[in-house]
Coordinates of C-alpha atoms in Angstrom, one line a residue:
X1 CA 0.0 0.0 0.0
X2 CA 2.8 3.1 1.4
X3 CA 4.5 1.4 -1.7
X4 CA 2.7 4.2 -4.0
X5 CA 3.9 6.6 -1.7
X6 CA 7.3 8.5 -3.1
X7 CA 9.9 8.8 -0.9
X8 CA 9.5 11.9 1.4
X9 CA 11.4 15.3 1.2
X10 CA 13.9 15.6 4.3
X11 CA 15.7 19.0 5.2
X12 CA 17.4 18.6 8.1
X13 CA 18.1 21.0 10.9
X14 CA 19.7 24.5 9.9
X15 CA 21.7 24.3 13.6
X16 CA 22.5 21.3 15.8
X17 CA 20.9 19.5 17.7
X18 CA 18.2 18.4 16.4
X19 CA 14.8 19.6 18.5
X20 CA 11.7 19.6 16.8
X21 CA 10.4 17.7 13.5
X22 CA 7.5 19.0 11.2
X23 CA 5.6 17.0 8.5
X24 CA 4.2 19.7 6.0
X25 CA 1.9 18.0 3.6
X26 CA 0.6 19.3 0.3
X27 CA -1.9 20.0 -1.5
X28 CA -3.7 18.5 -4.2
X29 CA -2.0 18.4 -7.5
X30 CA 1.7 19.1 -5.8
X31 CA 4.5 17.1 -4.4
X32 CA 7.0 17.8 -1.7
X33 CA 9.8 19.5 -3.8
X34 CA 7.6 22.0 -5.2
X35 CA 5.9 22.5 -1.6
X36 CA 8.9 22.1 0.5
X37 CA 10.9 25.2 -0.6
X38 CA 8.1 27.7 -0.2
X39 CA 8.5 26.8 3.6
X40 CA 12.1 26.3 4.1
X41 CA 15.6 27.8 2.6
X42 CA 17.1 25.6 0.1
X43 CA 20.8 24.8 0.4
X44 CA 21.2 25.5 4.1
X45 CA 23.4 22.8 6.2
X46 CA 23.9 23.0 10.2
X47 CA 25.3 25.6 11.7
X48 CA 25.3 28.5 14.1
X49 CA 21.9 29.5 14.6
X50 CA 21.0 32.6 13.2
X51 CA 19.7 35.8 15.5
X52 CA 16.3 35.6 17.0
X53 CA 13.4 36.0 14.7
X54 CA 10.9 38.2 16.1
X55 CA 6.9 37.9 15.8
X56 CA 7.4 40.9 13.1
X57 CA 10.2 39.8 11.4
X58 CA 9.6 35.6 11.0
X59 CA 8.4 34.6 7.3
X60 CA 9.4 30.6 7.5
X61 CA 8.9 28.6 9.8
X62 CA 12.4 27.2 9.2
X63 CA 13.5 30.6 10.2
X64 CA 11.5 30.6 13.5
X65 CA 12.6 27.0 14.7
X66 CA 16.5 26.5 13.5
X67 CA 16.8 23.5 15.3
X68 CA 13.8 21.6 13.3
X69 CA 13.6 18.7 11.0
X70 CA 11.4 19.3 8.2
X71 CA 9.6 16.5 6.7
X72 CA 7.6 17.2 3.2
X73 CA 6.1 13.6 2.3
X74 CA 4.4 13.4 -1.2
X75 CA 1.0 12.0 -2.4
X76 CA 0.4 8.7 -4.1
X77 CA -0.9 9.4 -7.5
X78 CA -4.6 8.4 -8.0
X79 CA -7.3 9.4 -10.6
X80 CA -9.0 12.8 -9.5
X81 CA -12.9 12.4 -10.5
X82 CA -13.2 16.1 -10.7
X83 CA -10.4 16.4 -13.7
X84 CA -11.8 13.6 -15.7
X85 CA -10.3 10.9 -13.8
X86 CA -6.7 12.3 -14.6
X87 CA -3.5 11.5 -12.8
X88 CA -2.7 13.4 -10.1
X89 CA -0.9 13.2 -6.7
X90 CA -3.7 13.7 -3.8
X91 CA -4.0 12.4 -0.5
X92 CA -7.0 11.2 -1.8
X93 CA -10.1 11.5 -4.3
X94 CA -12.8 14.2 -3.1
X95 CA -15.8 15.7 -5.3
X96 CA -16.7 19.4 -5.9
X97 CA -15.9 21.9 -2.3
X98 CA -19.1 23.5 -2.9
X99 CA -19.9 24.3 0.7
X100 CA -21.1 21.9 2.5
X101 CA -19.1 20.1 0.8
X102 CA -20.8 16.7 1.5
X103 CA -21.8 15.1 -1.8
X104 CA -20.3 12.2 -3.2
X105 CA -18.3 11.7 -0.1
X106 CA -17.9 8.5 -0.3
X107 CA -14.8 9.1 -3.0
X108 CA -12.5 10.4 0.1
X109 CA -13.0 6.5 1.8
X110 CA -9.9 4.8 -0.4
X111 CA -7.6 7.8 -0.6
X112 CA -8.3 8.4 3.4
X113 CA -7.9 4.8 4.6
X114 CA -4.0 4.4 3.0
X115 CA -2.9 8.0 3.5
X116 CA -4.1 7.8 7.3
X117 CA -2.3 4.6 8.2
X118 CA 0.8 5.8 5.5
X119 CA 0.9 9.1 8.2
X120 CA 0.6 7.3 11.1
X121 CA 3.4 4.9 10.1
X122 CA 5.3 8.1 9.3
X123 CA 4.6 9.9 12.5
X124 CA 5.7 6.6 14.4
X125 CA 9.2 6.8 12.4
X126 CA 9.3 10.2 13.5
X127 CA 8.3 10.6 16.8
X128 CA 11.4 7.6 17.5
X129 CA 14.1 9.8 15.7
X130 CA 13.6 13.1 17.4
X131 CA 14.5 13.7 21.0
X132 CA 11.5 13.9 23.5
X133 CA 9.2 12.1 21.0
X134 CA 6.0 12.7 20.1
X135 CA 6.0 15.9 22.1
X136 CA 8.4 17.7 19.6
X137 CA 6.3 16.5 16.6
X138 CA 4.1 19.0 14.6
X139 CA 1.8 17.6 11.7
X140 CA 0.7 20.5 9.0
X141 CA -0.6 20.9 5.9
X142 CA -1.7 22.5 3.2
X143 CA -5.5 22.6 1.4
X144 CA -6.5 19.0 0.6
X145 CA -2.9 18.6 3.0
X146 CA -4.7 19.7 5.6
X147 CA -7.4 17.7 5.3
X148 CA -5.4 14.8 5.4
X149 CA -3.6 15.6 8.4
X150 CA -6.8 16.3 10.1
X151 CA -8.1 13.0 9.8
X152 CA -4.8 11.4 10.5
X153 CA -4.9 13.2 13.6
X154 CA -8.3 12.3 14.5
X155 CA -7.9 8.6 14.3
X156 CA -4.0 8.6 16.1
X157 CA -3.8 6.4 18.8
X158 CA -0.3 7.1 19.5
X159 CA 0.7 10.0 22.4
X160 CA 0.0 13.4 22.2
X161 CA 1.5 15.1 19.3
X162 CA 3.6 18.9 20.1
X163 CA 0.7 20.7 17.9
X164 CA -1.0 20.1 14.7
X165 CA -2.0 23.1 12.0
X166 CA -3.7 23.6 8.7
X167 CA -3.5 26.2 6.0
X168 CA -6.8 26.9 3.9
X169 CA -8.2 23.5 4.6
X170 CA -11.1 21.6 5.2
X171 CA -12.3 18.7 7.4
X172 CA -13.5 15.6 5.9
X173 CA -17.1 14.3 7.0
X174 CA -17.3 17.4 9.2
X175 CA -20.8 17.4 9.2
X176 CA -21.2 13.6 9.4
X177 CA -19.1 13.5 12.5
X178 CA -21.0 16.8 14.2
X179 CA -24.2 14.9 13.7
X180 CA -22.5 11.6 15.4
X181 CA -20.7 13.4 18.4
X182 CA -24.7 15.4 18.9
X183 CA -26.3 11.7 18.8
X184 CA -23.8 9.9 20.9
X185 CA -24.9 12.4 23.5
X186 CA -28.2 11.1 23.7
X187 CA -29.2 7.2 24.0
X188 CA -29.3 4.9 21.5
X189 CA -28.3 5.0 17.5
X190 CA -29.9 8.4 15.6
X191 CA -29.6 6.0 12.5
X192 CA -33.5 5.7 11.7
X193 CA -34.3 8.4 14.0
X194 CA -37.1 11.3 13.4
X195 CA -39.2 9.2 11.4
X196 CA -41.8 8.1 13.8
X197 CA -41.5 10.8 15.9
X198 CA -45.6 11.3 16.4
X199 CA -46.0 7.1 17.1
X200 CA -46.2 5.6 20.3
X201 CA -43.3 3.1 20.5
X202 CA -44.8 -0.2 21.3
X203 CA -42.8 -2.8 23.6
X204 CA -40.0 -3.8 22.2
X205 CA -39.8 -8.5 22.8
X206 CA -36.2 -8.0 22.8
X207 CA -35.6 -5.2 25.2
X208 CA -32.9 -6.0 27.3
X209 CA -33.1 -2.7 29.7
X210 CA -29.7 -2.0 29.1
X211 CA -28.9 1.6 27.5
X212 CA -28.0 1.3 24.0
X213 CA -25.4 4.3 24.3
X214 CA -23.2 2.4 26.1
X215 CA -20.3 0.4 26.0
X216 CA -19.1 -2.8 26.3
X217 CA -18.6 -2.7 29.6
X218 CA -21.8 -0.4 30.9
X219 CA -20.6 2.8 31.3
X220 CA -21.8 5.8 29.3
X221 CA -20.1 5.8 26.1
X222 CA -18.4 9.3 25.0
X223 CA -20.2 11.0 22.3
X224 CA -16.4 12.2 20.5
X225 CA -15.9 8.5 20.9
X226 CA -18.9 7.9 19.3
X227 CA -18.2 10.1 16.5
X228 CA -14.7 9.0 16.0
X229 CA -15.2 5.6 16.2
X230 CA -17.9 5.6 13.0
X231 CA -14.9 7.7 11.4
X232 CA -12.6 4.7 11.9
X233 CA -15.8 1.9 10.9
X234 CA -16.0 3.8 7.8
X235 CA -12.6 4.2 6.9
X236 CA -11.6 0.6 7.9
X237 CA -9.4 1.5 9.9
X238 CA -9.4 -0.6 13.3
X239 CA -6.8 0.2 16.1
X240 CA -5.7 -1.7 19.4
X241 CA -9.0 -1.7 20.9
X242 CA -12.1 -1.6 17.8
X243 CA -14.3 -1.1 20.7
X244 CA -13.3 2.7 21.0
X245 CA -12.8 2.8 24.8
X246 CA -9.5 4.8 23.9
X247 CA -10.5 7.1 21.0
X248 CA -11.6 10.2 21.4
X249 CA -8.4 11.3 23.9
X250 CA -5.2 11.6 22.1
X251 CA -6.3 14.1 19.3
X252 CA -8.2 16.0 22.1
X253 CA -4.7 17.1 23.8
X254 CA -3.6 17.8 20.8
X255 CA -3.3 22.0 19.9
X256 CA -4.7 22.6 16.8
X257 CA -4.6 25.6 14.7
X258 CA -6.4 27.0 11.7
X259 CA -6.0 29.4 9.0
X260 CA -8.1 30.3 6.7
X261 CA -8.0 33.2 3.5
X262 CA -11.3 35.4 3.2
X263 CA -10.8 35.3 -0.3
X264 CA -10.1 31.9 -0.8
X265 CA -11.8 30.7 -4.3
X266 CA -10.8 27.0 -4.6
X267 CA -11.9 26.1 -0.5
X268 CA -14.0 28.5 0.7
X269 CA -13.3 29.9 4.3
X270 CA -16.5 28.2 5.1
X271 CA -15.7 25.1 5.2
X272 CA -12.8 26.1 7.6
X273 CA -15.1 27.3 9.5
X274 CA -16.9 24.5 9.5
X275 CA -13.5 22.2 10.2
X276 CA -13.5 24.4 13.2
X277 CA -16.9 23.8 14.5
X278 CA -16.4 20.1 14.0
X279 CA -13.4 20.2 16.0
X280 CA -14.5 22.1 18.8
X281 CA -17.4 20.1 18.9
X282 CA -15.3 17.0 19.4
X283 CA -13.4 18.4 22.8
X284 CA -10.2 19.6 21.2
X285 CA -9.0 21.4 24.4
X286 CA -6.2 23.8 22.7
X287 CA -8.3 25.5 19.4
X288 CA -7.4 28.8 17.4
X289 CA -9.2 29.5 14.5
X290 CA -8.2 32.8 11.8
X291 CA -9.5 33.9 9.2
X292 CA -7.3 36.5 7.3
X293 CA -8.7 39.4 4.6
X294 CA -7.2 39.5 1.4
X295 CA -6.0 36.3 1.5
X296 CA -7.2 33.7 -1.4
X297 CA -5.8 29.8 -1.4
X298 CA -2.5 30.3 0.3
X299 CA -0.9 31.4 3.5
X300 CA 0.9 34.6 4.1
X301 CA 3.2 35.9 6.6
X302 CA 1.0 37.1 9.0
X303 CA -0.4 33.7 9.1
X304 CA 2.9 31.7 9.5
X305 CA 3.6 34.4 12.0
X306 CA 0.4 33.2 13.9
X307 CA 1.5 29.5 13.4
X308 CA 4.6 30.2 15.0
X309 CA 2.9 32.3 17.9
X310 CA 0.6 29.4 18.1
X311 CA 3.2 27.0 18.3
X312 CA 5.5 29.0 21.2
X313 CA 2.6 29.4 23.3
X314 CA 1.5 25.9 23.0
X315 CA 4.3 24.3 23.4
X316 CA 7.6 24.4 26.3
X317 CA 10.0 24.4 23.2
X318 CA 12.4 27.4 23.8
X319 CA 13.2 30.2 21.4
X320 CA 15.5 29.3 18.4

Protein backbone atom coordinates (compact mmCIF):
# COMPACT_ATOMS: atom_id res chain seq x y z
CA UNK A 1 0.00 0.00 0.00
CA UNK A 2 2.84 3.08 1.40
CA UNK A 3 4.45 1.42 -1.66
CA UNK A 4 2.73 4.16 -4.00
CA UNK A 5 3.86 6.60 -1.66
CA UNK A 6 7.34 8.54 -3.08
CA UNK A 7 9.89 8.80 -0.86
CA UNK A 8 9.49 11.92 1.38
CA UNK A 9 11.37 15.34 1.21
CA UNK A 10 13.93 15.59 4.26
CA UNK A 11 15.71 19.05 5.17
CA UNK A 12 17.41 18.63 8.13
CA UNK A 13 18.11 21.02 10.90
CA UNK A 14 19.73 24.51 9.92
CA UNK A 15 21.65 24.25 13.62
CA UNK A 16 22.48 21.34 15.80
CA UNK A 17 20.93 19.53 17.73
CA UNK A 18 18.19 18.39 16.42
CA UNK A 19 14.78 19.57 18.53
CA UNK A 20 11.65 19.62 16.80
CA UNK A 21 10.45 17.74 13.54
CA UNK A 22 7.49 19.00 11.22
CA UNK A 23 5.62 16.97 8.52
CA UNK A 24 4.15 19.73 6.01
CA UNK A 25 1.91 18.03 3.57
CA UNK A 26 0.56 19.27 0.30
CA UNK A 27 -1.94 20.05 -1.52
CA UNK A 28 -3.68 18.50 -4.22
CA UNK A 29 -1.97 18.35 -7.48
CA UNK A 30 1.68 19.14 -5.76
CA UNK A 31 4.52 17.08 -4.35
CA UNK A 32 7.04 17.81 -1.73
CA UNK A 33 9.81 19.46 -3.82
CA UNK A 34 7.59 22.03 -5.22
CA UNK A 35 5.86 22.50 -1.64
CA UNK A 36 8.91 22.09 0.51
CA UNK A 37 10.87 25.19 -0.58
CA UNK A 38 8.06 27.75 -0.18
CA UNK A 39 8.54 26.75 3.59
CA UNK A 40 12.09 26.29 4.15
CA UNK A 41 15.56 27.82 2.55
CA UNK A 42 17.06 25.56 0.07
CA UNK A 43 20.83 24.85 0.36
CA UNK A 44 21.19 25.51 4.07
CA UNK A 45 23.40 22.82 6.18
CA UNK A 46 23.92 23.00 10.15
CA UNK A 47 25.33 25.64 11.69
CA UNK A 48 25.27 28.46 14.12
CA UNK A 49 21.89 29.48 14.57
CA UNK A 50 21.02 32.62 13.21
CA UNK A 51 19.74 35.80 15.51
CA UNK A 52 16.28 35.61 16.96
CA UNK A 53 13.36 36.00 14.69
CA UNK A 54 10.89 38.20 16.08
CA UNK A 55 6.95 37.90 15.76
CA UNK A 56 7.41 40.88 13.14
CA UNK A 57 10.17 39.76 11.36
CA UNK A 58 9.62 35.55 10.96
CA UNK A 59 8.40 34.61 7.34
CA UNK A 60 9.40 30.62 7.53
CA UNK A 61 8.87 28.55 9.83
CA UNK A 62 12.45 27.20 9.21
CA UNK A 63 13.54 30.58 10.24
CA UNK A 64 11.46 30.65 13.47
CA UNK A 65 12.63 26.99 14.68
CA UNK A 66 16.52 26.50 13.48
CA UNK A 67 16.81 23.54 15.32
CA UNK A 68 13.84 21.61 13.29
CA UNK A 69 13.60 18.66 10.95
CA UNK A 70 11.35 19.30 8.19
CA UNK A 71 9.55 16.46 6.71
CA UNK A 72 7.60 17.22 3.16
CA UNK A 73 6.11 13.59 2.32
CA UNK A 74 4.36 13.38 -1.18
CA UNK A 75 1.04 12.05 -2.42
CA UNK A 76 0.44 8.73 -4.14
CA UNK A 77 -0.87 9.38 -7.46
CA UNK A 78 -4.65 8.45 -8.03
CA UNK A 79 -7.29 9.45 -10.61
CA UNK A 80 -9.05 12.84 -9.51
CA UNK A 81 -12.88 12.37 -10.50
CA UNK A 82 -13.20 16.12 -10.69
CA UNK A 83 -10.37 16.40 -13.68
CA UNK A 84 -11.81 13.56 -15.68
CA UNK A 85 -10.29 10.91 -13.83
CA UNK A 86 -6.67 12.29 -14.57
CA UNK A 87 -3.55 11.51 -12.76
CA UNK A 88 -2.73 13.42 -10.09
CA UNK A 89 -0.86 13.19 -6.71
CA UNK A 90 -3.74 13.74 -3.78
CA UNK A 91 -4.00 12.44 -0.52
CA UNK A 92 -6.99 11.18 -1.84
CA UNK A 93 -10.07 11.50 -4.26
CA UNK A 94 -12.76 14.15 -3.10
CA UNK A 95 -15.80 15.72 -5.30
CA UNK A 96 -16.75 19.42 -5.94
CA UNK A 97 -15.86 21.90 -2.34
CA UNK A 98 -19.06 23.51 -2.94
CA UNK A 99 -19.90 24.30 0.72
CA UNK A 100 -21.08 21.93 2.54
CA UNK A 101 -19.07 20.11 0.81
CA UNK A 102 -20.76 16.74 1.55
CA UNK A 103 -21.81 15.14 -1.80
CA UNK A 104 -20.32 12.16 -3.16
CA UNK A 105 -18.34 11.71 -0.06
CA UNK A 106 -17.92 8.48 -0.34
CA UNK A 107 -14.84 9.05 -3.01
CA UNK A 108 -12.48 10.41 0.09
CA UNK A 109 -12.99 6.46 1.84
CA UNK A 110 -9.86 4.77 -0.41
CA UNK A 111 -7.58 7.84 -0.57
CA UNK A 112 -8.28 8.38 3.39
CA UNK A 113 -7.88 4.77 4.59
CA UNK A 114 -4.03 4.36 3.01
CA UNK A 115 -2.90 7.97 3.51
CA UNK A 116 -4.11 7.84 7.30
CA UNK A 117 -2.30 4.64 8.16
CA UNK A 118 0.77 5.83 5.53
CA UNK A 119 0.86 9.12 8.22
CA UNK A 120 0.61 7.29 11.08
CA UNK A 121 3.37 4.88 10.07
CA UNK A 122 5.30 8.14 9.32
CA UNK A 123 4.61 9.90 12.51
CA UNK A 124 5.74 6.58 14.36
CA UNK A 125 9.20 6.83 12.40
CA UNK A 126 9.29 10.20 13.49
CA UNK A 127 8.31 10.55 16.80
CA UNK A 128 11.39 7.61 17.50
CA UNK A 129 14.13 9.76 15.69
CA UNK A 130 13.61 13.11 17.36
CA UNK A 131 14.47 13.72 21.02
CA UNK A 132 11.48 13.89 23.48
CA UNK A 133 9.17 12.15 21.04
CA UNK A 134 5.95 12.68 20.11
CA UNK A 135 6.01 15.94 22.12
CA UNK A 136 8.41 17.67 19.59
CA UNK A 137 6.26 16.50 16.63
CA UNK A 138 4.07 18.96 14.58
CA UNK A 139 1.79 17.63 11.66
CA UNK A 140 0.71 20.50 9.01
CA UNK A 141 -0.64 20.90 5.90
CA UNK A 142 -1.74 22.50 3.15
CA UNK A 143 -5.54 22.62 1.36
CA UNK A 144 -6.45 18.97 0.62
CA UNK A 145 -2.86 18.56 2.97
CA UNK A 146 -4.71 19.73 5.58
CA UNK A 147 -7.38 17.73 5.31
CA UNK A 148 -5.40 14.76 5.41
CA UNK A 149 -3.65 15.64 8.42
CA UNK A 150 -6.84 16.31 10.10
CA UNK A 151 -8.12 12.98 9.80
CA UNK A 152 -4.80 11.40 10.53
CA UNK A 153 -4.91 13.17 13.56
CA UNK A 154 -8.25 12.33 14.48
CA UNK A 155 -7.88 8.59 14.26
CA UNK A 156 -4.03 8.60 16.07
CA UNK A 157 -3.83 6.36 18.80
CA UNK A 158 -0.26 7.15 19.53
CA UNK A 159 0.65 9.95 22.43
CA UNK A 160 0.01 13.38 22.18
CA UNK A 161 1.48 15.13 19.33
CA UNK A 162 3.59 18.94 20.08
CA UNK A 163 0.74 20.70 17.89
CA UNK A 164 -1.03 20.13 14.69
CA UNK A 165 -2.02 23.06 12.00
CA UNK A 166 -3.70 23.60 8.66
CA UNK A 167 -3.55 26.24 6.03
CA UNK A 168 -6.85 26.92 3.85
CA UNK A 169 -8.17 23.46 4.62
CA UNK A 170 -11.10 21.59 5.20
CA UNK A 171 -12.28 18.72 7.35
CA UNK A 172 -13.47 15.64 5.86
CA UNK A 173 -17.10 14.32 6.98
CA UNK A 174 -17.32 17.40 9.20
CA UNK A 175 -20.76 17.44 9.23
CA UNK A 176 -21.25 13.64 9.43
CA UNK A 177 -19.11 13.54 12.45
CA UNK A 178 -20.97 16.82 14.18
CA UNK A 179 -24.22 14.88 13.70
CA UNK A 180 -22.53 11.56 15.36
CA UNK A 181 -20.75 13.39 18.35
CA UNK A 182 -24.72 15.35 18.87
CA UNK A 183 -26.28 11.69 18.82
CA UNK A 184 -23.78 9.93 20.88
CA UNK A 185 -24.92 12.43 23.48
CA UNK A 186 -28.20 11.13 23.67
CA UNK A 187 -29.21 7.18 23.95
CA UNK A 188 -29.35 4.85 21.48
CA UNK A 189 -28.28 5.04 17.45
CA UNK A 190 -29.89 8.37 15.64
CA UNK A 191 -29.64 5.96 12.45
CA UNK A 192 -33.48 5.68 11.71
CA UNK A 193 -34.30 8.40 14.00
CA UNK A 194 -37.10 11.31 13.39
CA UNK A 195 -39.18 9.23 11.38
CA UNK A 196 -41.80 8.07 13.77
CA UNK A 197 -41.50 10.81 15.95
CA UNK A 198 -45.58 11.30 16.36
CA UNK A 199 -46.05 7.13 17.12
CA UNK A 200 -46.16 5.63 20.26
CA UNK A 201 -43.25 3.08 20.49
CA UNK A 202 -44.75 -0.24 21.31
CA UNK A 203 -42.77 -2.82 23.60
CA UNK A 204 -39.98 -3.76 22.24
CA UNK A 205 -39.82 -8.47 22.78
CA UNK A 206 -36.17 -7.99 22.81
CA UNK A 207 -35.59 -5.23 25.16
CA UNK A 208 -32.93 -6.03 27.30
CA UNK A 209 -33.06 -2.67 29.71
CA UNK A 210 -29.75 -1.95 29.11
CA UNK A 211 -28.85 1.59 27.47
CA UNK A 212 -27.97 1.27 24.00
CA UNK A 213 -25.38 4.33 24.30
CA UNK A 214 -23.24 2.42 26.14
CA UNK A 215 -20.28 0.44 26.01
CA UNK A 216 -19.08 -2.84 26.34
CA UNK A 217 -18.60 -2.68 29.55
CA UNK A 218 -21.80 -0.40 30.93
CA UNK A 219 -20.63 2.79 31.26
CA UNK A 220 -21.82 5.77 29.34
CA UNK A 221 -20.11 5.85 26.14
CA UNK A 222 -18.42 9.34 25.00
CA UNK A 223 -20.18 10.99 22.28
CA UNK A 224 -16.36 12.22 20.53
CA UNK A 225 -15.86 8.51 20.86
CA UNK A 226 -18.93 7.86 19.31
CA UNK A 227 -18.20 10.09 16.50
CA UNK A 228 -14.74 9.00 16.04
CA UNK A 229 -15.23 5.57 16.24
CA UNK A 230 -17.85 5.63 13.02
CA UNK A 231 -14.92 7.70 11.40
CA UNK A 232 -12.65 4.68 11.93
CA UNK A 233 -15.82 1.85 10.95
CA UNK A 234 -16.05 3.77 7.76
CA UNK A 235 -12.60 4.17 6.90
CA UNK A 236 -11.58 0.57 7.93
CA UNK A 237 -9.38 1.52 9.94
CA UNK A 238 -9.38 -0.62 13.27
CA UNK A 239 -6.76 0.16 16.07
CA UNK A 240 -5.66 -1.71 19.39
CA UNK A 241 -9.00 -1.65 20.89
CA UNK A 242 -12.13 -1.59 17.80
CA UNK A 243 -14.27 -1.13 20.74
CA UNK A 244 -13.32 2.70 21.04
CA UNK A 245 -12.83 2.80 24.83
CA UNK A 246 -9.49 4.80 23.85
CA UNK A 247 -10.49 7.07 21.03
CA UNK A 248 -11.58 10.17 21.37
CA UNK A 249 -8.36 11.33 23.95
CA UNK A 250 -5.19 11.60 22.09
CA UNK A 251 -6.25 14.06 19.28
CA UNK A 252 -8.24 16.03 22.11
CA UNK A 253 -4.69 17.10 23.77
CA UNK A 254 -3.55 17.78 20.78
CA UNK A 255 -3.28 21.96 19.89
CA UNK A 256 -4.68 22.65 16.77
CA UNK A 257 -4.62 25.59 14.66
CA UNK A 258 -6.44 26.98 11.72
CA UNK A 259 -5.96 29.37 8.96
CA UNK A 260 -8.12 30.26 6.72
CA UNK A 261 -8.01 33.24 3.48
CA UNK A 262 -11.32 35.43 3.19
CA UNK A 263 -10.85 35.29 -0.26
CA UNK A 264 -10.10 31.86 -0.77
CA UNK A 265 -11.76 30.75 -4.26
CA UNK A 266 -10.76 27.03 -4.58
CA UNK A 267 -11.86 26.06 -0.45
CA UNK A 268 -14.04 28.49 0.73
CA UNK A 269 -13.27 29.88 4.30
CA UNK A 270 -16.54 28.20 5.13
CA UNK A 271 -15.72 25.13 5.17
CA UNK A 272 -12.85 26.08 7.56
CA UNK A 273 -15.09 27.30 9.55
CA UNK A 274 -16.94 24.45 9.51
CA UNK A 275 -13.53 22.24 10.22
CA UNK A 276 -13.45 24.37 13.17
CA UNK A 277 -16.89 23.84 14.50
CA UNK A 278 -16.40 20.09 14.05
CA UNK A 279 -13.41 20.24 15.99
CA UNK A 280 -14.48 22.07 18.80
CA UNK A 281 -17.41 20.13 18.86
CA UNK A 282 -15.27 17.02 19.39
CA UNK A 283 -13.40 18.39 22.75
CA UNK A 284 -10.18 19.57 21.23
CA UNK A 285 -8.99 21.45 24.42
CA UNK A 286 -6.25 23.82 22.71
CA UNK A 287 -8.28 25.48 19.36
CA UNK A 288 -7.41 28.84 17.41
CA UNK A 289 -9.23 29.54 14.50
CA UNK A 290 -8.18 32.78 11.82
CA UNK A 291 -9.54 33.95 9.18
CA UNK A 292 -7.29 36.49 7.26
CA UNK A 293 -8.74 39.41 4.63
CA UNK A 294 -7.18 39.49 1.40
CA UNK A 295 -6.02 36.32 1.53
CA UNK A 296 -7.24 33.74 -1.39
CA UNK A 297 -5.76 29.84 -1.38
CA UNK A 298 -2.53 30.28 0.33
CA UNK A 299 -0.91 31.36 3.45
CA UNK A 300 0.91 34.64 4.09
CA UNK A 301 3.17 35.87 6.60
CA UNK A 302 1.04 37.10 9.02
CA UNK A 303 -0.39 33.75 9.09
CA UNK A 304 2.90 31.66 9.45
CA UNK A 305 3.55 34.41 12.03
CA UNK A 306 0.43 33.17 13.86
CA UNK A 307 1.50 29.53 13.41
CA UNK A 308 4.63 30.15 15.01
CA UNK A 309 2.92 32.28 17.86
CA UNK A 310 0.64 29.43 18.10
CA UNK A 311 3.19 26.97 18.26
CA UNK A 312 5.46 29.03 21.20
CA UNK A 313 2.61 29.39 23.29
CA UNK A 314 1.48 25.86 23.02
CA UNK A 315 4.31 24.31 23.39
CA UNK A 316 7.60 24.40 26.26
CA UNK A 317 10.02 24.40 23.22
CA UNK A 318 12.39 27.40 23.77
CA UNK A 319 13.16 30.21 21.37
CA UNK A 320 15.54 29.29 18.42
Amino acid sequence: MTSDYPAPLIIPPRALPHKQTFILLHGRGSWAEKFGPHNHPQGQTPGPPPPPPTTTTVQTLAAAFPHARFVFPTAARRRATTYRRAYAHQWFDNWKLDPPATDREELQMPGLRETTAYLHGLLRAEIDAVPGGAANVVLGGLSQGCAAALVALLLWEGPPLATAFGMCGWLPFAARLVEEAVAGGGRGDAKGKGDDDDVEEEDDLFETGEDESAGEDGTEQDPTVTAIRWLRDELELFGEDVHGRRMGSVFQQTPVFLGHGVEDDRVSAILGRNAAACLETLGVRTFHFNEYEGLAHWYSGEMLRDIVKFLKMSTRWEEG
